[in-house]
């Protein structure tokens, strides 16, 4: 401070200091004469105006009291342009006036800055209020800001939201509320919870998925002073995620849940049952004749069947149950929350509904198809207490159903469990061998010229201990593996010889053939063994024909040739079975002493409609003729197939269109009736299972 300056009128040292230090330009007037000015004035005007008349400085000067209101004026400056200023004057009690100058440009700039500040806030605000999310700020109890988008996203007004501190939690979906509350508490103590997804239910009932991103301002002890955050509407995202999850947990063909989701659902159902003391049923459904569809009608038809079946199965269950595709032609059902006393009836009801749903024929691209399925059932807690155990036992029961009650439903039972293990299956087979629990069915062989029966193929059936009949496909492979096939084969030869002898004595002289398995063919001294048996019965070996599959014959052609020659030497007839499925070389075939070529049924099905098949079958018939063998077609199922074969020089045939395999007596009756076989009314059958009667 400059001590030699005259003191401000009426002012003490403090006022003096203020005068000197004030950021504004100030001067003191006595009358119109400047008696003092601070440095800001000098800086603005370019000179120290002390001692001058104020009008020299401000030509448009107004004396107080006029000048006491702020007025705009011009400040004349040295070596510079005039400066627009805002002037205020204040007359002090002593009569002097204190005058302040403000640079009007700075003022404008200041006002601009204020406007700019406002604009920035506006822009910021509009940013906050335009983004498709709700921005909020609160102090943990009271919301002091929430952006208006809350109207669009949650369907409530910002005011309502601010005024009702509980509204937010009330809008949270009831199922998510506990989780949200826990997350929110964790957030307040700083243990996470800053990013939470949850559902909210709008007042109009629509459910929206919210992603809540919260930020906190905390004091030194970590307590939240205030928080703000953003609520994003992630409903679409969640729906997209759900679609992806659906793909991962569902079978793409049928849209049904897959095995993975099934296991998850079953796990939850079992947990619930443990808690509530209820039961859970697992149904395992396997189609019995699916392969037939794929093989005969193609994969598109197979897909159509699975899709249609899935649709029907879906309608068999309650909301809380689940139908899943296990893969292939296997389906799984879980029946949850069954009262203990209700278990079996409840499961029966569902099983019946499933079987009933399958009963109506399926339309597979114009072909009517009857699907059959077998169901196995296991129950928690009766049959198993784990998911794996339940699935395994349902599977076991399903296999049992296939054997004992094809097309039916079988409940798992632990007592019989053993009987299904391989070990005991083998003992069953052994028992069957020991007790000779077998029978032969005979499928008529037809001469295509007159459709009359000229012979039959003997096909083995097994009576299982439960009263059913097993087709050879179900036990021949196991019997081979267990080394029981020779015993079975011996029985077949004796039985077919005994039967042939009986028929001959009744005056029925027909060509009867039987099948030799690969294992049989390779037993040492096969020819001797066979002939020995026939001799014992006094049957002329030429009254029987042995069938050997082409693939067996070609597996070791030299050896086969030797064995066949021996059999031939005794007069036995010989046929190559399933011709077309093995890889014969014609030069090999030429040296086999064979009478009949049985063309595999794969080539016969649709031979009248498929030019490729037709060409192959014609060629096979040609091969038979040129090797001086007789062509025999297997698996004739339609009149058109029959007509094609007949027109192309095939001599013999067998197939469902003529007759299914049947018991010996039925066969003899059929032969005696003398009627030509094959009827237009039989139609196409898609049931490939061997007819047991
Ligand atoms: P395979 O020798 O080819 O016997 C013909 C099979 O075709 C029989 O099945 C017969 O029921 C079935 N079939 C006949 N006509 C038709 C038809 O029009 N359509 C369809 N889809 N199928 C027809 P099966 O009785 O189930 O026998 C299956 C196989 O088991 C036989 O095939 C044969 O390889 C074997 N097998 C049967 N009996 C014996 C036997 O005594 N010993 C041995 N080692 N194998 C046997
Ligand atoms: Ca055969
Ligand atoms: Ca065959």
XYZ file of C-alpha atoms and ligand atoms in Angstrom:
741
model
C 0.000 0.000 0.000
C 1.207 3.544 -0.841
C 1.285 5.554 2.427
C 1.581 8.963 0.831
C -1.798 8.744 -0.878
C -4.511 10.851 0.695
C -6.930 8.781 2.722
C -10.310 7.932 1.280
C -12.920 10.311 2.565
C -14.468 9.115 5.771
C -12.561 5.936 5.565
C -10.334 4.248 8.001
C -7.309 2.106 7.167
C -9.436 -0.885 6.286
C -11.406 1.032 3.679
C -8.131 2.400 2.435
C -6.761 -1.097 1.951
C -9.938 -2.187 0.249
C -9.690 0.787 -2.096
C -6.188 -0.153 -3.066
C -6.660 -3.891 -3.355
C -10.148 -4.025 -4.881
C -10.194 -5.865 -8.196
C -12.348 -3.085 -9.618
C -11.291 0.266 -10.988
C -12.250 2.871 -8.336
C -11.814 6.610 -8.015
C -12.969 9.318 -5.636
C -14.626 12.504 -6.874
C -15.010 15.752 -5.093
C -17.464 17.578 -7.172
C -16.223 16.642 -10.652
C -12.588 16.558 -9.719
C -10.792 13.273 -9.269
C -9.037 13.429 -5.973
C -7.856 9.863 -5.969
C -7.778 6.788 -8.203
C -6.554 3.239 -7.667
C -4.180 1.468 -9.968
C -6.927 -0.321 -11.923
C -8.156 3.066 -13.137
C -4.691 3.984 -14.313
C -4.404 0.631 -16.024
C -7.735 1.076 -17.806
C -7.286 4.733 -18.804
C -3.543 4.628 -19.472
C -2.893 7.544 -17.075
C -3.384 8.485 -13.456
C -6.464 10.808 -13.540
C -5.848 12.293 -10.103
C -6.485 16.068 -10.207
C -8.399 15.954 -13.497
C -11.997 16.718 -14.225
C -14.012 13.537 -14.582
C -15.508 14.702 -17.907
C -12.016 14.636 -19.388
C -12.059 10.950 -18.669
C -15.733 10.217 -19.222
C -17.232 12.745 -21.646
C -20.791 11.486 -21.091
C -20.492 11.724 -17.319
C -23.661 11.968 -15.257
C -23.524 13.467 -11.801
C -25.070 11.599 -8.932
C -27.770 10.778 -8.009
C -28.265 10.076 -11.749
C -24.940 8.500 -11.858
C -25.649 6.332 -8.882
C -27.529 3.815 -10.954
C -25.180 1.935 -13.184
C -24.928 3.622 -16.545
C -23.049 2.834 -19.657
C -20.488 5.354 -20.688
C -17.251 5.672 -22.604
C -13.843 5.894 -21.019
C -11.405 8.050 -22.950
C -8.030 6.442 -22.914
C -4.456 7.452 -23.761
C -3.027 5.676 -26.797
C -5.996 3.391 -27.018
C -9.554 3.256 -28.327
C -12.362 4.439 -26.144
C -13.531 1.772 -23.830
C -17.194 1.048 -23.110
C -17.624 0.874 -19.373
C -20.329 0.439 -16.841
C -20.158 3.085 -14.176
C -21.575 3.181 -10.696
C -21.178 6.075 -8.293
C -21.902 6.305 -4.631
C -21.974 9.550 -2.716
C -20.435 9.202 0.690
C -21.633 10.987 3.807
C -18.795 13.550 3.367
C -20.110 14.525 -0.085
C -17.353 12.810 -2.070
C -18.449 10.159 -4.490
C -16.810 6.781 -5.027
C -16.976 5.743 -8.642
C -16.393 2.285 -10.051
C -15.641 1.402 -13.637
C -16.164 -1.950 -15.163
C -14.961 -3.007 -18.529
C -18.232 -3.641 -20.379
C -16.514 -6.129 -22.659
C -15.405 -8.173 -19.684
C -18.925 -7.961 -18.392
C -20.265 -9.223 -21.666
C -17.665 -11.934 -21.649
C -18.759 -12.801 -18.148
C -22.354 -12.886 -19.216
C -21.313 -15.007 -22.191
C -19.514 -17.311 -19.862
C -22.629 -17.583 -17.783
C -24.661 -18.298 -20.859
C -22.054 -20.798 -21.988
C -22.202 -22.473 -18.615
C -25.935 -22.704 -18.910
C -25.628 -24.128 -22.377
C -23.145 -26.731 -21.226
C -25.505 -27.765 -18.496
C -28.338 -27.858 -20.944
C -26.350 -29.944 -23.321
C -25.267 -32.226 -20.507
C -28.789 -32.467 -19.290
C -30.102 -33.274 -22.705
C -27.402 -35.888 -23.030
C -28.427 -37.434 -19.733
C -32.038 -37.174 -20.669
C -31.745 -38.414 -24.215
C -29.738 -41.593 -23.702
C -31.967 -44.641 -23.643
C -31.423 -45.238 -19.956
C -32.531 -43.884 -16.618
C -29.967 -41.835 -14.731
C -30.527 -41.481 -11.035
C -28.840 -39.995 -8.016
C -29.689 -40.593 -4.396
C -28.197 -40.586 -0.961
C -29.149 -44.121 -0.201
C -32.526 -43.119 1.109
C -33.874 -40.330 -0.952
C -33.689 -40.024 -4.693
C -32.868 -36.467 -5.660
C -32.587 -36.895 -9.342
C -34.058 -39.331 -11.789
C -34.080 -38.675 -15.495
C -37.414 -38.535 -17.317
C -36.724 -41.665 -19.363
C -38.055 -43.542 -16.368
C -41.431 -42.831 -17.893
C -40.634 -44.822 -21.031
C -38.631 -47.558 -19.429
C -40.514 -48.243 -16.223
C -43.801 -46.555 -16.925
C -43.711 -44.260 -13.864
C -43.173 -40.497 -13.615
C -39.930 -39.083 -12.217
C -41.974 -37.342 -9.526
C -43.672 -40.520 -8.404
C -40.318 -42.221 -8.322
C -38.645 -39.471 -6.316
C -41.519 -39.119 -3.876
C -41.849 -42.806 -3.020
C -38.575 -44.227 -1.717
C -39.936 -47.803 -1.782
C -41.237 -47.691 -5.318
C -38.032 -49.009 -6.882
C -37.937 -52.206 -4.839
C -41.660 -52.665 -5.283
C -41.225 -52.585 -9.049
C -38.542 -55.278 -8.909
C -39.885 -58.656 -10.033
C -40.926 -60.675 -6.948
C -38.605 -63.527 -7.952
C -35.628 -61.182 -8.126
C -36.409 -59.050 -5.094
C -34.403 -60.997 -2.516
C -31.392 -61.075 -4.814
C -31.686 -57.370 -5.600
C -32.012 -56.514 -1.918
C -28.883 -58.514 -1.115
C -26.956 -56.887 -3.962
C -28.095 -53.463 -2.883
C -26.943 -54.099 0.700
C -23.621 -55.357 -0.584
C -23.262 -52.170 -2.587
C -23.779 -49.975 0.456
C -21.027 -51.797 2.344
C -18.733 -51.754 -0.665
C -18.865 -55.502 -1.305
C -19.873 -55.344 -4.932
C -23.395 -55.019 -6.160
C -22.387 -52.274 -8.525
C -23.604 -54.169 -11.572
C -26.817 -56.105 -11.262
C -29.279 -57.476 -13.779
C -32.818 -57.949 -12.619
C -36.353 -57.869 -13.842
C -38.825 -55.108 -13.089
C -42.543 -55.232 -13.578
C -44.025 -52.059 -15.006
C -47.405 -50.897 -13.705
C -48.858 -52.094 -17.039
C -47.575 -55.589 -16.218
C -44.826 -55.693 -18.821
C -41.598 -57.217 -17.548
C -38.389 -55.417 -18.427
C -34.865 -56.579 -17.827
C -32.788 -53.877 -16.124
C -29.033 -53.637 -15.921
C -28.279 -51.407 -12.940
C -24.832 -49.799 -12.970
C -24.264 -47.907 -9.707
C -21.434 -45.623 -8.629
C -20.869 -44.460 -5.076
C -19.187 -41.515 -3.437
C -17.954 -42.687 -0.094
C -16.506 -41.031 2.980
C -13.186 -42.040 4.494
C -14.801 -44.979 6.227
C -16.316 -46.247 2.989
C -19.855 -45.189 3.815
C -21.866 -44.092 0.842
C -22.420 -40.350 0.852
C -24.367 -40.452 -2.308
C -24.660 -42.682 -5.239
C -25.686 -42.318 -8.783
C -26.220 -44.790 -11.478
C -27.783 -45.783 -14.716
C -30.615 -48.209 -15.353
C -30.369 -49.703 -18.813
C -33.239 -51.511 -20.429
C -31.549 -54.764 -21.499
C -34.727 -56.682 -22.306
C -33.755 -57.186 -25.936
C -30.273 -58.274 -24.966
C -31.686 -60.761 -22.482
C -34.056 -62.079 -25.082
C -31.182 -62.543 -27.486
C -29.203 -64.289 -24.754
C -32.196 -66.467 -24.061
C -32.358 -67.383 -27.729
C -28.693 -68.363 -27.684
C -29.225 -70.352 -24.497
C -32.218 -71.985 -26.146
C -29.986 -73.110 -28.981
C -27.498 -74.575 -26.529
C -30.130 -76.406 -24.533
C -32.496 -77.513 -27.249
C -32.482 -79.956 -30.039
C -32.479 -78.094 -33.324
C -34.674 -80.576 -35.174
C -37.593 -80.869 -32.775
C -37.084 -77.756 -30.622
C -37.361 -79.969 -27.553
C -34.983 -79.539 -24.605
C -31.863 -81.627 -25.034
C -30.283 -84.126 -22.678
C -28.329 -81.393 -20.879
C -31.364 -79.329 -20.003
C -33.209 -82.514 -19.127
C -30.560 -83.428 -16.566
C -30.652 -79.945 -15.089
C -34.415 -80.076 -14.806
C -34.318 -83.561 -13.333
C -31.701 -82.453 -10.806
C -33.962 -79.629 -9.647
C -36.990 -81.902 -9.557
C -35.113 -84.428 -7.419
C -33.956 -81.700 -5.024
C -37.505 -80.461 -4.753
C -38.793 -83.980 -4.169
C -36.228 -84.513 -1.384
C -37.417 -81.356 0.285
C -41.139 -81.894 -0.217
C -41.217 -85.650 0.228
C -42.613 -86.248 -3.243
C -41.655 -88.556 -6.104
C -40.232 -87.950 -9.551
C -40.775 -90.217 -12.528
C -38.427 -90.588 -15.476
C -39.865 -92.035 -18.690
C -37.512 -93.298 -21.343
C -39.176 -93.716 -24.723
C -37.482 -95.454 -27.609
C -39.076 -95.981 -30.999
C -39.107 -99.625 -32.036
C -39.346 -99.128 -35.761
C -37.607 -95.851 -36.464
C -34.756 -97.336 -38.458
C -37.331 -98.628 -40.861
C -38.502 -95.105 -41.660
C -35.014 -93.843 -42.284
C -34.051 -96.877 -44.319
C -37.176 -97.103 -46.371
C -38.487 -93.572 -46.687
C -35.295 -91.593 -46.255
C -34.008 -89.178 -43.665
C -36.520 -86.474 -44.481
C -39.316 -88.801 -43.513
C -37.391 -89.757 -40.384
C -37.042 -86.088 -39.465
C -40.714 -85.481 -40.138
C -41.628 -88.374 -37.850
C -39.433 -87.107 -35.007
C -40.781 -83.568 -35.321
C -44.392 -84.701 -35.375
C -43.816 -87.051 -32.472
C -42.132 -84.285 -30.461
C -45.196 -82.141 -31.020
C -47.489 -84.884 -29.755
C -45.285 -85.619 -26.747
C -45.286 -81.979 -25.741
C -49.035 -82.116 -25.391
C -48.822 -85.139 -23.063
C -47.232 -83.319 -20.170
C -48.051 -80.643 -17.661
C -46.219 -77.343 -17.505
C -43.968 -78.549 -14.706
C -42.973 -81.696 -16.580
C -40.441 -81.797 -19.338
C -40.082 -83.721 -22.576
C -36.593 -83.876 -23.999
C -34.951 -85.522 -26.952
C -32.142 -87.718 -25.746
C -30.882 -88.210 -29.291
C -31.777 -90.375 -32.253
C -35.228 -91.816 -31.733
C -35.068 -91.671 -27.940
C -37.048 -89.279 -25.787
C -37.036 -88.559 -22.067
C -39.844 -87.284 -19.889
C -39.647 -86.097 -16.327
C -42.803 -86.133 -14.245
C -42.190 -83.990 -11.196
C -43.882 -83.378 -7.859
C -45.878 -86.609 -7.575
C -47.424 -87.456 -4.205
C -45.933 -90.732 -2.966
C -49.198 -92.627 -2.906
C -49.980 -91.426 -6.421
C -46.692 -92.440 -8.024
C -47.607 -95.452 -10.130
C -51.047 -94.275 -11.260
C -49.628 -90.863 -12.164
C -46.857 -92.411 -14.214
C -49.218 -94.874 -15.867
C -51.438 -91.982 -16.855
C -48.600 -90.159 -18.562
C -47.275 -93.360 -20.164
C -50.751 -94.163 -21.468
C -51.078 -90.669 -22.813
C -47.694 -91.007 -24.563
C -48.621 -94.363 -26.076
C -52.022 -93.010 -27.084
C -50.361 -90.007 -28.691
C -48.298 -92.400 -30.792
C -51.235 -94.582 -31.740
C -52.592 -92.413 -34.526
C -50.661 -92.954 -37.756
C -48.127 -90.353 -38.845
C -48.362 -88.853 -42.278
C -44.824 -88.897 -43.618
C -44.911 -87.035 -46.897
C -47.994 -88.919 -47.982
C -47.070 -92.299 -46.506
C -49.048 -93.449 -43.522
C -46.778 -94.769 -40.815
C -47.559 -96.464 -37.538
C -44.859 -95.754 -34.981
C -44.277 -98.051 -32.032
C -42.304 -97.137 -28.993
C -41.343 -98.866 -25.782
C -41.228 -97.012 -22.488
C -39.075 -97.710 -19.453
C -39.790 -95.954 -16.167
C -37.767 -95.305 -13.057
C -38.916 -93.438 -9.979
C -37.191 -91.296 -7.380
C -36.723 -92.285 -4.582
C -37.903 -95.853 -5.098
C -35.515 -96.959 -7.844
C -32.606 -94.562 -7.459
C -31.715 -91.423 -5.572
C -29.441 -89.823 -8.143
C -30.015 -88.416 -11.590
C -27.576 -90.899 -13.125
C -29.217 -93.802 -11.327
C -32.663 -92.734 -12.474
C -31.570 -92.420 -16.084
C -29.729 -95.740 -16.015
C -32.650 -97.602 -14.513
C -35.166 -96.035 -16.874
C -32.887 -97.173 -19.690
C -32.744 -100.699 -18.263
C -36.529 -100.765 -17.947
C -36.870 -99.500 -21.518
C -34.738 -102.364 -22.819
C -36.818 -104.748 -20.808
C -39.955 -103.219 -22.348
C -38.498 -103.764 -25.809
C -38.040 -107.444 -25.034
C -41.087 -108.207 -22.950
C -43.627 -105.663 -23.976
C -42.674 -104.006 -27.232
C -44.918 -101.015 -27.729
C -45.671 -100.965 -23.999
C -44.422 -99.566 -20.750
C -42.329 -101.320 -18.108
C -41.532 -100.017 -14.623
C -38.025 -100.587 -13.383
C -37.704 -103.295 -10.788
C -34.517 -103.937 -8.896
C -35.137 -107.694 -8.644
C -35.030 -108.174 -12.367
C -32.175 -105.775 -12.767
C -29.720 -108.644 -12.684
C -31.472 -110.483 -15.436
C -30.575 -107.659 -17.738
C -26.895 -107.542 -17.081
C -24.894 -109.265 -19.733
C -23.794 -111.972 -17.369
C -27.271 -113.018 -16.484
C -28.452 -112.447 -20.023
C -25.915 -115.050 -20.968
C -27.194 -117.344 -18.265
C -30.681 -116.806 -19.661
C -29.397 -117.746 -23.074
C -27.577 -120.752 -21.643
C -30.759 -121.773 -19.942
C -32.655 -121.345 -23.161
C -30.056 -123.469 -24.932
C -30.199 -126.107 -22.211
C -33.964 -126.174 -22.278
C -34.049 -125.757 -26.047
C -36.449 -122.925 -25.644
C -36.477 -122.230 -29.363
C -38.862 -122.626 -32.194
C -38.673 -122.307 -35.923
C -41.002 -120.221 -37.965
C -41.285 -120.764 -41.676
C -41.555 -118.078 -44.261
C -43.024 -119.347 -47.512
C -40.907 -119.166 -50.651
C -42.882 -118.473 -53.798
C -42.367 -119.402 -57.421
C -42.973 -116.093 -59.165
C -44.459 -117.790 -62.230
C -47.546 -119.017 -60.419
C -47.216 -117.433 -56.964
C -47.442 -120.859 -55.375
C -45.417 -122.022 -52.408
C -42.395 -124.093 -53.385
C -40.621 -124.069 -50.057
C -39.814 -122.111 -46.926
C -36.989 -120.552 -45.014
C -36.715 -121.668 -41.411
C -36.231 -118.685 -39.111
C -35.456 -119.105 -35.474
C -37.450 -117.510 -32.665
C -36.669 -117.673 -28.995
C -39.221 -117.940 -26.273
C -38.010 -115.775 -23.453
C -38.805 -116.767 -19.884
C -41.417 -114.024 -19.731
C -43.572 -115.532 -22.432
C -42.538 -113.345 -25.347
C -40.894 -114.206 -28.632
C -37.530 -112.781 -29.519
C -36.488 -112.193 -33.111
C -33.076 -113.576 -34.031
C -31.603 -110.099 -34.373
C -31.969 -109.753 -30.628
C -30.110 -112.841 -29.544
C -28.060 -114.247 -32.451
C -25.298 -111.606 -32.038
C -25.169 -112.210 -28.269
C -25.243 -115.964 -28.796
C -22.345 -115.691 -31.219
C -20.398 -113.582 -28.765
C -21.087 -115.996 -25.921
C -20.118 -119.037 -27.952
C -23.626 -120.452 -27.785
C -24.314 -120.237 -31.489
C -23.064 -123.725 -32.245
C -25.447 -125.262 -29.760
C -28.264 -123.208 -31.224
C -27.168 -124.066 -34.749
C -27.139 -127.777 -33.936
C -30.644 -127.462 -32.564
C -31.835 -125.643 -35.714
C -30.462 -128.342 -38.004
C -32.036 -131.123 -35.978
C -35.331 -129.315 -35.732
C -35.540 -128.388 -39.399
C -34.586 -131.951 -40.351
C -37.217 -133.386 -38.014
C -39.859 -131.064 -39.444
C -38.913 -131.798 -43.035
C -39.069 -135.479 -42.338
C -42.529 -135.063 -40.819
C -43.768 -133.094 -43.805
C -42.314 -135.574 -46.267
C -44.096 -138.364 -44.475
C -47.304 -136.319 -44.821
C -46.701 -135.989 -48.530
C -45.516 -132.372 -48.504
C -42.319 -132.237 -50.540
C -40.949 -128.726 -50.301
C -37.549 -127.071 -50.446
C -36.761 -126.026 -46.906
C -33.774 -123.838 -46.149
C -32.053 -122.889 -42.929
C -29.422 -120.324 -41.981
C -25.831 -121.054 -41.076
C -24.058 -118.448 -39.002
C -20.456 -117.486 -39.729
C -19.292 -119.136 -36.532
C -21.006 -122.359 -37.512
C -19.414 -122.277 -40.902
C -15.970 -122.115 -39.327
C -16.463 -124.956 -36.855
C -14.164 -127.827 -37.683
C -15.749 -130.668 -39.577
C -18.973 -128.756 -40.127
C -20.078 -130.934 -43.023
C -19.588 -134.092 -40.988
C -21.498 -132.647 -38.089
C -24.434 -131.606 -40.250
C -24.609 -134.791 -42.224
C -24.244 -136.938 -39.124
C -27.383 -135.369 -37.710
C -29.366 -135.790 -40.905
C -28.253 -139.394 -41.214
C -29.342 -140.098 -37.682
C -32.822 -138.967 -38.669
C -32.597 -140.753 -41.970
C -33.177 -137.583 -43.989
C -31.780 -137.176 -47.455
C -29.525 -134.072 -47.239
C -30.748 -132.905 -50.626
C -34.096 -132.154 -49.002
C -32.532 -129.171 -47.212
C -30.733 -126.031 -48.319
C -28.187 -124.180 -46.198
C -27.985 -120.372 -46.500
C -24.666 -118.601 -46.022
C -24.484 -114.839 -46.245
C -22.430 -113.356 -49.006
C -20.209 -111.475 -46.572
C -19.460 -114.670 -44.621
C -18.697 -116.485 -47.832
C -16.351 -113.755 -49.037
C -14.572 -113.263 -45.725
C -12.442 -116.308 -46.445
C -13.431 -117.529 -49.906
C -10.952 -120.407 -50.081
C -12.093 -121.899 -46.876
C -15.777 -121.312 -47.682
C -15.306 -122.965 -51.001
C -13.832 -126.032 -49.289
C -16.644 -126.270 -46.734
C -19.336 -125.747 -49.343
C -17.819 -128.433 -51.553
C -17.967 -130.883 -48.688
C -21.580 -130.038 -47.912
C -22.370 -130.261 -51.580
C -20.743 -133.670 -51.782
C -23.392 -134.925 -49.371
C -26.103 -133.516 -51.542
C -27.105 -130.499 -49.438
C -28.583 -127.529 -51.323
C -26.696 -124.218 -50.963
C -27.760 -120.602 -51.183
C -25.893 -117.319 -50.937
C -27.903 -115.097 -48.584
C -28.133 -111.293 -48.500
C -26.540 -111.070 -51.932
C -25.476 -107.564 -52.867
C -24.394 -106.523 -49.382
C -21.024 -108.286 -49.404
C -18.282 -107.760 -51.892
C -18.327 -110.734 -54.167
C -15.975 -111.175 -56.981
C -17.634 -112.944 -59.824
C -14.645 -115.203 -60.389
C -14.942 -116.319 -56.758
C -18.634 -116.843 -57.000
C -18.118 -118.912 -60.113
C -16.221 -121.479 -58.079
C -18.750 -121.729 -55.271
C -21.005 -124.730 -55.649
C -24.159 -122.708 -55.026
C -27.678 -123.213 -56.384
C -29.483 -120.061 -55.302
C -28.635 -116.358 -55.080
C -30.876 -114.602 -52.567
C -30.914 -110.903 -53.456
C -30.937 -108.850 -50.280
C -34.138 -107.041 -49.458
C -32.396 -103.676 -49.478
C -32.355 -103.883 -53.258
C -35.922 -105.076 -53.549
C -37.584 -102.312 -51.603
C -38.782 -99.737 -54.156
C -37.121 -101.611 -57.012
C -40.144 -100.773 -59.165
C -39.713 -97.042 -58.550
C -35.981 -96.513 -58.290
C -34.195 -96.828 -61.615
C -30.844 -97.258 -59.913
C -32.109 -100.207 -57.862
C -33.892 -101.621 -60.882
C -30.624 -101.621 -62.821
C -28.763 -103.350 -59.999
C -31.411 -106.000 -59.475
C -31.545 -106.750 -63.201
C -27.767 -107.137 -63.116
C -27.932 -109.479 -60.108
C -30.537 -111.627 -61.820
C -28.219 -111.723 -64.837
C -25.307 -112.770 -62.654
C -27.379 -115.604 -61.179
C -28.328 -116.828 -64.636
C -24.865 -116.671 -66.035
C -23.517 -118.610 -63.028
C -26.317 -121.122 -63.512
C -27.895 -120.236 -60.227
C -31.505 -119.427 -59.498
C -32.375 -115.821 -58.564
C -34.394 -115.434 -55.391
C -35.641 -112.060 -54.153
C -36.063 -111.344 -50.445
C -38.359 -108.868 -48.732
C -41.001 -108.398 -51.414
C -43.513 -106.077 -49.832
C -45.633 -104.785 -52.696
C -47.338 -106.020 -55.767
C -45.295 -103.662 -57.920
C -42.061 -105.097 -56.591
C -43.393 -108.564 -57.339
C -44.410 -107.538 -60.863
C -41.000 -106.045 -61.547
C -39.175 -109.179 -60.364
C -41.380 -111.474 -62.351
C -40.989 -109.384 -65.508
C -37.225 -109.453 -65.115
C -36.796 -113.196 -64.835
C -36.409 -113.671 -61.102
C -37.595 -117.154 -60.235
C -38.232 -117.272 -56.491
C -39.207 -114.763 -53.857
C -40.254 -114.368 -50.271
C -41.599 -111.356 -48.450
C -44.425 -109.949 -46.415
C -46.511 -109.327 -49.512
C -46.794 -113.095 -49.933
C -46.584 -114.216 -46.335
C -44.850 -113.534 -43.084
C -42.867 -116.179 -41.232
C -45.311 -118.472 -39.431
C -45.464 -121.514 -37.216
C -44.952 -124.897 -38.897
C -48.617 -125.932 -38.684
C -49.824 -122.684 -40.187
C -47.322 -123.097 -42.985
C -48.468 -126.643 -43.746
C -52.096 -125.481 -43.823
C -51.173 -122.693 -46.200
C -49.427 -125.097 -48.559
C -52.330 -127.497 -48.479
C -54.782 -124.744 -49.342
C -52.874 -124.446 -52.619
C -53.899 -120.840 -53.134
C -51.530 -118.461 -54.923
C -49.992 -116.034 -52.450
C -49.758 -112.291 -52.552
C -52.776 -110.103 -52.373
C -53.509 -106.670 -53.653
C -55.353 -105.854 -50.467
C -52.411 -106.484 -48.146
C -50.898 -103.188 -49.201
C -47.614 -101.814 -48.145
C -46.533 -102.693 -44.650
C -43.938 -100.653 -42.912
C -43.814 -102.890 -39.919
C -40.582 -104.747 -40.251
C -40.777 -106.622 -36.997
C -41.003 -110.345 -37.445
C -44.496 -111.544 -36.934
C -44.348 -113.760 -33.847
C -47.320 -115.929 -34.650
P -32.345 -113.495 -43.235
O -31.689 -114.796 -43.397
O -32.115 -112.464 -44.297
O -33.889 -113.737 -43.035
C -34.918 -113.003 -43.613
C -35.397 -111.977 -42.659
O -36.189 -111.078 -43.377
C -36.292 -112.553 -41.572
O -36.115 -111.787 -40.415
C -37.650 -112.269 -42.131
O -38.667 -112.198 -41.134
C -37.445 -110.952 -42.789
N -38.378 -110.683 -43.839
C -38.967 -111.551 -44.661
N -39.769 -110.926 -45.528
C -39.687 -109.609 -45.263
C -40.278 -108.439 -45.825
O -41.072 -108.480 -46.754
N -39.932 -107.253 -45.283
C -39.048 -107.171 -44.243
N -38.768 -105.978 -43.749
N -38.479 -108.258 -43.681
C -38.789 -109.458 -44.196
P -35.809 -112.483 -39.043
O -36.638 -113.674 -38.858
O -35.877 -111.384 -38.016
O -34.352 -112.946 -39.183
C -33.310 -112.055 -39.221
C -32.004 -112.722 -39.501
O -31.620 -113.576 -38.431
C -32.021 -113.624 -40.709
O -31.900 -112.842 -41.852
C -30.830 -114.481 -40.450
O -29.633 -113.831 -40.827
C -30.850 -114.638 -38.955
N -31.456 -115.923 -38.603
C -32.770 -116.302 -38.566
N -32.885 -117.585 -38.199
C -31.643 -118.060 -38.022
C -31.103 -119.333 -37.646
O -31.813 -120.332 -37.437
N -29.758 -119.435 -37.540
C -28.945 -118.384 -37.820
N -27.632 -118.573 -37.725
N -29.409 -117.181 -38.175
C -30.751 -117.036 -38.271
Ca -31.657 -116.340 -44.705
Ca -31.434 -112.722 -46.223
